[in-house]
XYZ file of C-alpha atoms in Angstrom:
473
model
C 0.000 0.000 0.000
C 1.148 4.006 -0.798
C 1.983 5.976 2.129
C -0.751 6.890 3.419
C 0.227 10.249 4.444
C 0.991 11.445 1.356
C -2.328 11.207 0.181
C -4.689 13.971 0.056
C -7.817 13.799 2.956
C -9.966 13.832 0.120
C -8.262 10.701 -1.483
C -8.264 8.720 2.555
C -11.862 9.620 3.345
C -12.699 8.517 -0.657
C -10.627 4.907 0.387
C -12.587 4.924 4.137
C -15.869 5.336 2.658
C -15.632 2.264 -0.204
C -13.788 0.024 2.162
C -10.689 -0.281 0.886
C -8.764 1.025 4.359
C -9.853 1.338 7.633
C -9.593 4.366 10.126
C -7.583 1.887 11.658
C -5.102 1.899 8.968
C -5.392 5.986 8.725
C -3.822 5.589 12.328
C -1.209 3.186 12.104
C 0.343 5.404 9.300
C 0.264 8.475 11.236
C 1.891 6.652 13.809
C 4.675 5.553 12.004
C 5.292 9.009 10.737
C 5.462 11.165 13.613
C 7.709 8.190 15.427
C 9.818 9.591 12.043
C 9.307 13.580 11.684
C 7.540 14.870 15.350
C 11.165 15.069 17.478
C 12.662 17.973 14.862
C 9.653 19.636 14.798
C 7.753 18.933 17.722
C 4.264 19.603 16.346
C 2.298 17.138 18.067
C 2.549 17.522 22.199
C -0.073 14.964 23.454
C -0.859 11.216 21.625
C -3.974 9.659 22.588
C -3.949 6.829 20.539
C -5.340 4.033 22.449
C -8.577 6.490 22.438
C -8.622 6.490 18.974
C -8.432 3.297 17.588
C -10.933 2.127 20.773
C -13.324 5.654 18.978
C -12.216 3.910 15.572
C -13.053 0.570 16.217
C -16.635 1.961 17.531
C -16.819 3.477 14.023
C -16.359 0.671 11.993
C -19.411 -1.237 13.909
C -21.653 1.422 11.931
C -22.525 1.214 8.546
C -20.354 3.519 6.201
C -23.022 5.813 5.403
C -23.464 6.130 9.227
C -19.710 7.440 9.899
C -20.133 10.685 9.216
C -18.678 13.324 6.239
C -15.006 12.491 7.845
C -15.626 8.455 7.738
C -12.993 7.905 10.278
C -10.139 10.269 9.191
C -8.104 11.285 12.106
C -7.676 15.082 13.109
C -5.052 16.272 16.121
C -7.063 18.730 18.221
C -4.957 22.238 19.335
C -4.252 22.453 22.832
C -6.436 25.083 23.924
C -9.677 22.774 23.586
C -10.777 19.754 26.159
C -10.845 16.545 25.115
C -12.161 13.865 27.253
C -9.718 11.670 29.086
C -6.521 13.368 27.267
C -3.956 15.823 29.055
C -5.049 19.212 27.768
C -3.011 22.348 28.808
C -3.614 25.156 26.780
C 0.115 25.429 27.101
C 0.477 26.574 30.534
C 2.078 25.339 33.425
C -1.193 25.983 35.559
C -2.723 23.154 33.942
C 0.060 21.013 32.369
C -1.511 18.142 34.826
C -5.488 18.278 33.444
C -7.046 15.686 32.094
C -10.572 16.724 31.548
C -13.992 14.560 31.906
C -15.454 16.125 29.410
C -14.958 17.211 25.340
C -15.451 20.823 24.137
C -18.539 20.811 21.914
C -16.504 21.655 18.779
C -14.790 18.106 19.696
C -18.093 16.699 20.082
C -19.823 17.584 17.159
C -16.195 16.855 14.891
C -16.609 13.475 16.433
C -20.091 12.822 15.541
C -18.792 13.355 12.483
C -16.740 10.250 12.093
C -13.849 12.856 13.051
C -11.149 10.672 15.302
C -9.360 12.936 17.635
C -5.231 10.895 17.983
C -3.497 13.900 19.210
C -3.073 16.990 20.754
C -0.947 20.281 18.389
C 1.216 22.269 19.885
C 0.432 26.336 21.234
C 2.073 28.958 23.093
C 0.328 29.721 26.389
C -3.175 30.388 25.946
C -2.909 31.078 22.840
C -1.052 34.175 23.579
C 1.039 35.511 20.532
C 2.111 33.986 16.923
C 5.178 32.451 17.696
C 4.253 28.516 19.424
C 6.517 28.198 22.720
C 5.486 27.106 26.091
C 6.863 25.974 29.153
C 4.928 22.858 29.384
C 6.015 21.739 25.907
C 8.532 24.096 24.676
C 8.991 25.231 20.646
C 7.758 24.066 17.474
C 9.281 24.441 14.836
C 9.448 25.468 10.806
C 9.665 22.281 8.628
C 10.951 24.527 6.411
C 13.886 25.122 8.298
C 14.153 23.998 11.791
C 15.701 26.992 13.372
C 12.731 29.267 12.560
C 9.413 29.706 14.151
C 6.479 27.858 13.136
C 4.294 30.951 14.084
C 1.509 30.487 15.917
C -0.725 30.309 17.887
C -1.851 27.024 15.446
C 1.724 25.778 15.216
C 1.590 22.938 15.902
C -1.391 21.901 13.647
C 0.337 23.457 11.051
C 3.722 22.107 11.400
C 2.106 18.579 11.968
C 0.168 19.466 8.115
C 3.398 20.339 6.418
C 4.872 17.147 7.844
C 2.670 14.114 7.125
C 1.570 14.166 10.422
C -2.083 15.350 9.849
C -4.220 14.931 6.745
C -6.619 18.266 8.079
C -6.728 19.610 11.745
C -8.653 21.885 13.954
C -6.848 25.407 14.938
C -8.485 28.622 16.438
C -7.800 32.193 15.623
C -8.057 35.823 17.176
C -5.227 37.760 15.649
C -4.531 35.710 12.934
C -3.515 32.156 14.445
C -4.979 30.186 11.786
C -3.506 31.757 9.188
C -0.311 33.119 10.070
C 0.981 29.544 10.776
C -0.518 28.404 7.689
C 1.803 30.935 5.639
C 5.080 30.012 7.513
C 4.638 26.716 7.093
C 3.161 26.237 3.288
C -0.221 24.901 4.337
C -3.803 26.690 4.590
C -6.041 27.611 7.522
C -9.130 29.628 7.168
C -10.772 31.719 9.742
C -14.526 31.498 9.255
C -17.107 33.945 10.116
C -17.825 34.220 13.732
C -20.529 31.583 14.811
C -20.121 29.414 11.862
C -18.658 26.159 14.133
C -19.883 25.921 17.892
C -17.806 25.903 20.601
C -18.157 25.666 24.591
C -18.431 28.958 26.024
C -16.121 29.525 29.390
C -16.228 33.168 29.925
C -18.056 36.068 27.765
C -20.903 34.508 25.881
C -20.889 36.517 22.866
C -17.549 37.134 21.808
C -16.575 37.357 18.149
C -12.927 37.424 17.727
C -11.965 34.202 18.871
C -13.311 31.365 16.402
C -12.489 27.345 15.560
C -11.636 26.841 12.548
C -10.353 24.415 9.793
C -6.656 23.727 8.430
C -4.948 21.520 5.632
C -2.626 21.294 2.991
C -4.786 22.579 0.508
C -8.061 24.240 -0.622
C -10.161 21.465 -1.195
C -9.439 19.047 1.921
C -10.199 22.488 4.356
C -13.343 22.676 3.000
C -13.954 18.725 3.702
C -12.759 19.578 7.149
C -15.126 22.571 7.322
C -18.165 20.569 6.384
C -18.008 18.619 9.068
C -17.248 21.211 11.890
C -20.269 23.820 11.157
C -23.481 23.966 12.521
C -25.518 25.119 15.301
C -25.543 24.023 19.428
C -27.332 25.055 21.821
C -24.679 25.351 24.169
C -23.109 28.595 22.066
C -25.974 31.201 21.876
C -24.062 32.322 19.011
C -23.521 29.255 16.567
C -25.476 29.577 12.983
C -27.298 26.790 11.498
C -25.359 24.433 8.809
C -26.072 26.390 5.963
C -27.456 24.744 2.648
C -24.180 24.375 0.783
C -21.827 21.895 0.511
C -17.883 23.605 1.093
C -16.098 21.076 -0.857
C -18.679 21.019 -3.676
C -18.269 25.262 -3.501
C -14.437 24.567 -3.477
C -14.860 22.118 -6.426
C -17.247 24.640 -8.317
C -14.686 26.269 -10.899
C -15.885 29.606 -9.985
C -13.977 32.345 -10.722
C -13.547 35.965 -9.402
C -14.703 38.618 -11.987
C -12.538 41.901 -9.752
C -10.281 41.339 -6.942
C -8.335 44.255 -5.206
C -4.878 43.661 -3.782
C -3.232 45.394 -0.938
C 0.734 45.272 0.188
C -0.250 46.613 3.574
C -3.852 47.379 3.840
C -2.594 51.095 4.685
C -2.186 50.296 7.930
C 1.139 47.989 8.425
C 4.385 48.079 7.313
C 5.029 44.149 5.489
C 8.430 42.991 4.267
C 8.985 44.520 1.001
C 10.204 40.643 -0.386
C 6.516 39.531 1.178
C 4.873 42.259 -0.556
C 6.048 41.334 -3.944
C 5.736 38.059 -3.633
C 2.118 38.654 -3.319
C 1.519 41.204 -5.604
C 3.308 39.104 -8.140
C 1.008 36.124 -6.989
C -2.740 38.478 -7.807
C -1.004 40.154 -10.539
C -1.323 35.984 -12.204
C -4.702 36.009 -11.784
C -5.006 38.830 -14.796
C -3.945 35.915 -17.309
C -6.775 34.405 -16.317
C -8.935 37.386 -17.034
C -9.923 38.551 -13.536
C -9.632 42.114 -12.838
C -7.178 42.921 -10.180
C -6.913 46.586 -8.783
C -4.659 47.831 -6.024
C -7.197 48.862 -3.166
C -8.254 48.863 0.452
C -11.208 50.277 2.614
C -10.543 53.016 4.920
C -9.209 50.818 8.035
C -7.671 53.989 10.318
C -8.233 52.791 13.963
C -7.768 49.378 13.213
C -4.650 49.354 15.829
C -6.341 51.279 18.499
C -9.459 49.020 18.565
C -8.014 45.628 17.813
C -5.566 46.377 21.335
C -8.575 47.163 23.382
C -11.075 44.357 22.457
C -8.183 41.723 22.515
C -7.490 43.400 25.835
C -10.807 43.209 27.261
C -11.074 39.411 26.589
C -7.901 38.961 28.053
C -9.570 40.030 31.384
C -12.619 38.642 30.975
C -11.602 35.251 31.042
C -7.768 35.378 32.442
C -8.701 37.929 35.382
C -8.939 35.095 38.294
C -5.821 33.514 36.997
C -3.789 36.906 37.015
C -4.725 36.688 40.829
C -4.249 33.194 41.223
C -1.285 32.305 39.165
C 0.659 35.413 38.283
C 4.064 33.659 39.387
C 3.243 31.474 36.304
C 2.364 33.492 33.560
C 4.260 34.375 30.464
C 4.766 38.539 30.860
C 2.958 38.861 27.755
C -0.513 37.463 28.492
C 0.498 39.549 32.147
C 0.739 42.579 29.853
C -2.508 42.171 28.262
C -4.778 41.434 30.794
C -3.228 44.463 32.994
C -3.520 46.398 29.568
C -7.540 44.800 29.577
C -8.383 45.599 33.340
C -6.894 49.412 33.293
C -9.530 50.422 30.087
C -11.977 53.042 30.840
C -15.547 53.212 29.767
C -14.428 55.747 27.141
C -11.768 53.670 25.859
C -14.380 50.731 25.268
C -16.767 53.023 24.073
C -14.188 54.475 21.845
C -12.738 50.815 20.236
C -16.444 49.030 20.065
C -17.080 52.277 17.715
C -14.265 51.953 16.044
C -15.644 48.334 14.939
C -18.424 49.163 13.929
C -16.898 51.582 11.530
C -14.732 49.230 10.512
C -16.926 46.499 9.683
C -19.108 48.874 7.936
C -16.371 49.844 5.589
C -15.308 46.789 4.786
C -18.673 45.430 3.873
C -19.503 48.795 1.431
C -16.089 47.560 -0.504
C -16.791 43.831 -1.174
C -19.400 45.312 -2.409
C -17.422 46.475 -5.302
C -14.792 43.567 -5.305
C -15.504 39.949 -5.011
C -12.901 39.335 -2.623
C -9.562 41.352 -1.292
C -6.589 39.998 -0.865
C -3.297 41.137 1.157
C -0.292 39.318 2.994
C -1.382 36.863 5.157
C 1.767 37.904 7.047
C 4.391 40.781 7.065
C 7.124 39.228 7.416
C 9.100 35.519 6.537
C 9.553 33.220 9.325
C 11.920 34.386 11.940
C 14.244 32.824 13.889
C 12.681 30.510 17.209
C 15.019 32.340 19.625
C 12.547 35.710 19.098
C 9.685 35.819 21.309
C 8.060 37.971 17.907
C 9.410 40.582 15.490
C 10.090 43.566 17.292
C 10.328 45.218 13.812
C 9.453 46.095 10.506
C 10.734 48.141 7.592
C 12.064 50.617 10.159
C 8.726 50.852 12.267
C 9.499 50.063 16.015
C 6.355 47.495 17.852
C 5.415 48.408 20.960
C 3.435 45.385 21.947
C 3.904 41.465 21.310
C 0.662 42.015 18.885
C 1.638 44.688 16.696
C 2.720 42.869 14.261
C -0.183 40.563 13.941
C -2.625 44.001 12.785
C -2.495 42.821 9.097
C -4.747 39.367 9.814
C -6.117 41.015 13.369
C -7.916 44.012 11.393
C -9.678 41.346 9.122
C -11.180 39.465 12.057
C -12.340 42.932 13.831
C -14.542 43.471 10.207
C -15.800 39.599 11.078
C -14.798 38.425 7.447
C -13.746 34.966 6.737
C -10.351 34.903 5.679
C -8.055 31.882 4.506
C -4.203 31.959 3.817
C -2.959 30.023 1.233
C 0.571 29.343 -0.103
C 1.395 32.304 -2.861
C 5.428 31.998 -3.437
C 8.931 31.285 -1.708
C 10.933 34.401 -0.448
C 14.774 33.667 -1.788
C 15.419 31.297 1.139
C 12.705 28.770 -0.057
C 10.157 29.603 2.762
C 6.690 29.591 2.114
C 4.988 33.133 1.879
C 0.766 32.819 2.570
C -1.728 35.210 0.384
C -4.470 36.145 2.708
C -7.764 36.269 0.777
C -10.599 38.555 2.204
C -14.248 37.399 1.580
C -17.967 39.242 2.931
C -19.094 38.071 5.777
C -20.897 34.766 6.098
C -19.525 34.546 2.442
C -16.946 31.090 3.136
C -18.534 29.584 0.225
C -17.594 32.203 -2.321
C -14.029 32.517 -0.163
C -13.693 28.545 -0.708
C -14.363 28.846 -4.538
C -12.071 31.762 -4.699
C -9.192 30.864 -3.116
C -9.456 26.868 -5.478
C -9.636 29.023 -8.398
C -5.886 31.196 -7.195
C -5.064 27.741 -5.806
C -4.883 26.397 -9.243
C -3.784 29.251 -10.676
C -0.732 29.620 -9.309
C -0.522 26.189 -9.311
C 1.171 25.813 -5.292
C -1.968 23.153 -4.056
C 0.861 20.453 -3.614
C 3.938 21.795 -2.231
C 3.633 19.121 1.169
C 3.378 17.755 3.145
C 7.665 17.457 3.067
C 10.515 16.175 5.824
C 11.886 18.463 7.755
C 14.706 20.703 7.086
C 16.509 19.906 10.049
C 19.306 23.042 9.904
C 21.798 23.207 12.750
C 22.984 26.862 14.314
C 27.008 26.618 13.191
C-alpha cells in the first residue's frame, strides 16, 4: 500500500468510505510518521492513541453511510480545547496536569462526524502571541527550516500538516492564528465567520474574535474539514445553522472571481517589502486568467487602536482570576494584556467598540465592489525561534507582542472569513501565505475563490515534506 500520508484527505476519506482502508489503517500510518518527523519539529505535544483506535473501532461497527462526512479520518485537536480523558493544557504550566472529563462541543460535534481525535498540536500559552513556545512543551518548529518559528498560535497543527503528520486539523484564531501559521509553514487555515462552528463557552458569551476553525494542505481538503465542523448548538448562543451548501462542492465549483483588489499593507502595516512582492506578483497571475485585479483597500484607520482594546478586554474577561491566582506562572505577555484589559476606561471601550463598527461597515460597502480582497497573510518571513516575535518592521518600532499581527487582526475585527494560502517562496525557499478577504458569512464564495488562485498559481501540492533539520554553526 502508498503511504498513506501522502495522500490527500480527500483521497483517505474517498478509500474509508468504499472500504478499501480502515480508520484503523489511517492511524497506524500516522503513527509511524510522527515516530519519524515529530522530534525535529515537535508539532504534536499529546498522543492519545489508544482512544482512537478504541473511537475507531466503535466506528467501523456502523454502517459507512453512518460514519459521518469524515468516515474515520483522524484530526489532532490544538491544545487550547478539552478533550475527554486526554492531558489538555492550553500550554500553561497551571494546567500542564489536566485531564478533563469532558470534550469541548466543537470536539463533540467533529466526532459525531466520524472525526477521530489521535493527538493533541502544539500552542504557546493560551494562545497568547504567533510564535508557538510554552513551558509545558517548549517550541515548534518550521519544517521549512528547523531553526525558525512555526508561528503560531496554530503551530503545531500546522507544522504537523506540512509534515505528514495530519491529513486536516482543527486550529483557532483571534489575531490571525490560523492563518499566520498556515503561511510560515506552506499549508492553509481559514478563519470562518464568527458563529459558523460551535464551541463551549467559558467566559463572555458573545464574543466574536476568537473562532475554531479548519486547516490543511490545501483548498479542497479544508473545506472537507469545514463541512463537518459547522453547525448550530445550543450550548453557544451564538452558533449559525449548517447552511445549505456543501464547502467542498463550492471549493470544487470552478468559480472564478470577476474583480479582486490587492493590498501590500492594507494602509495600515508596514510588510516585508520581499513579502509584498511576492504577493503582488502572486494576484497580478490572476489577470492571465482574465480577472480584474486593482490595487485597493477600505478606509481601516483605527484598526490598531481598537483591535488592542477588544483583545485586551477578553484577556480580562476570562484570564482575570488567573492573574490573581497564578501570576508567578504566567508568560509577561498574556500579564501585559490582561493588565492592559483591566486598566480600560468606559471611554476607551466606548471608543474601540465604535471603532468596529466603523470598521466592519467599511469593509462590507467595498466587497461590495470587489468579489474578494486579498493582502499578505503575514508581514514578514519566518523568523528565527530564539525571538519571542518581530520587534520590527521596515524601520517601524512594535510596541506590543501584537503589533505585528494588525495585518490578519484588522480582518477578524470586520468579522470576514479569511483563509491563507501558499502564494510563493521568499529567496530562502520559505513559504509566503496570500491572505484572501471574503464578505461576511460569504466562506462559500471565499472557498471557490481561493481553489480558483489555488490552481492558478498552481502551489496546491507543495507538502506535506521532511523536515529541514538546519543546525545553528
Amino acid at each position: 500500500m502508498t503511504d498513506l500520508t501522502r495522500l490527500t484527505a480527500i483521497e483517505v476519506t474517498d478509500l474509508l468510505r468504499i472500504g478499501a482502508i480502515s480508520p484503523l489503517d489511517c492511524l497506524d500510518a500516522l503513527e509511524k510518521r510522527i515516530t519519524a518527523v515529530n522530534g525535529p519539529v515537535n508539532a504534536l505535544v499529546t498522543l492519545c492513541f489508544a482512544r482512537a483506535r478504541d473511537h475507531a473501532k466503535r466506528l467501523m461497527e456502523l454502517p459507512v453511510h453512518e460514519r459521518g462526512r469524515l468516515s474515520g479520518l483522524p484530526v489532532p485537536i490544538k491544545d487550547l480545547v478539552d478533550v475527554a480523558g486526554v492531558r489538555s493544557t492550553q500550554g500553561s504550566p497551571i494546567f500542564k496536569d489536566v485531564v478533563p472529563g469532558q470534550s469541548d462541543i466543537m470536539v463533540k460535534h467533529l466526532e459525531a462526524e466520524g472525526g477521530v481525535v489521535y493527538a493533541m498540536s502544539n500552542t504557546p500559552e493560551f494562545g497568547a502571541g504567533a510564535h508557538t513556545f510554552n513551558e509545558v512543551f517548549g517550541i515548534t518548529r518550521n519544517p521549512w527550516d528547523t531553526r525558525l518559528s512555526a508561528s503560531g498560535s496554530s503551530g503545531g497543527a500546522a507544522a504537523a500538516l506540512a509534515t505528514g503528520m495530519a491529513w486536516v486539523a482543527h486550529g483557532s484564531d483571534l489575531g490571525g492564528s490560523l492563518r499566520n501559521p498556515a503561511s510560515f509553514c506552506g499549508v492553509t487555515g481559514m478563519r470562518p465567520s464568527p458563529g459558523r462552528i460551535a464551541a463551549s463557552v467559558y467566559s463572555k458569551i458573545d464574543g466574536t474574535l476568537g473562532v475554531e476553525g479548519p486547516m490543511a494542505r490545501n483548498v479542497a481538503d479544508l473545506a472537507l474539514l469545514f463541512d463537518a465542523m459547522v453547525g448550530t448548538e445550543a450550548g453557544d448562543p451564538l452558533s449559525l445553522p449548517r447552511e445549505d451548501v456543501s464547502y467542498l462542492a463550492a471549493a470544487r465549483s470552478g468559480w472564478k472571481p470577476k474583480r479582486v483588489a490587492v493590498s501590500r499593507d492594507l494602509g495600515i502595516s508596514p510588510v516585508d517589502g520581499e513579502v509584498a512582492d511576492i504577493v503582488l506578483a502572486a494576484a497580478r497571475k490572476l489577470e492571465r486568467e482574465g480577472v480584474i485585479v486593482e490595487e485597493a483597500h477600505p478606509d481601516l484607520a483605527d484598526a490598531m487602536n481598537c483591535f488592542q482594546v477588544l483583545r485586551a478586554i477578553g484577556y480580562a474577561t476570562g484570564m482575570r482570576q488567573l492573574l490573581i491566582d497564578h501570576r508567578d506562572k504566567l508568560k509577561p505577555e498574556v500579564i501585559w494584556n490582561i493588565e492592559k484589559g483591566l486598566k480600560l476606561t468606559g471611554d476607551e471601550i466606548a471608543r474601540a467598540e465604535a471603532q468596529r463598527g466603523t470598521l466592519f461597515k467599511r469593509m462590507h460597502a467595498f466587497l461590495e465592489t470587489y468579489d474578494l480582497l486579498l493582502c499578505p497573510a503575514t508581514i514578514v518571513p519566518p523568523f528565527p525561534v530564539e525571538q519571542r516575535y518581530p520587534t520590527h518592521c521596515n524601520g517601524i518600532e512594535f510596541t506590543s507582542y501584537i503589533d505585528w499581527l494588525l495585518i490578519v487582526g484588522t480582518i477578524t475585527l470586520c468579522a470576514c472569513p479569511a483563509i491563507s494560502i501558499p502564494c510563493g517562496f521568499t529567496a530562502s525557499k520559505l513559504p509566503v501565505g496570500l491572505q484572501i478577504v471574503a464578505p461576511n458569512r460569504g466562506e462559500a464564495k471565499l472557498l471557490a475563490g481561493a481553489a480558483f488562485i489555488e490552481k492558478t498559481l498552481g502551489l496546491g501540492a507543495i507538502t506535506p515534506i521532511d523536515p529541514r533539520v538546519t543546525h545553528v554553526s
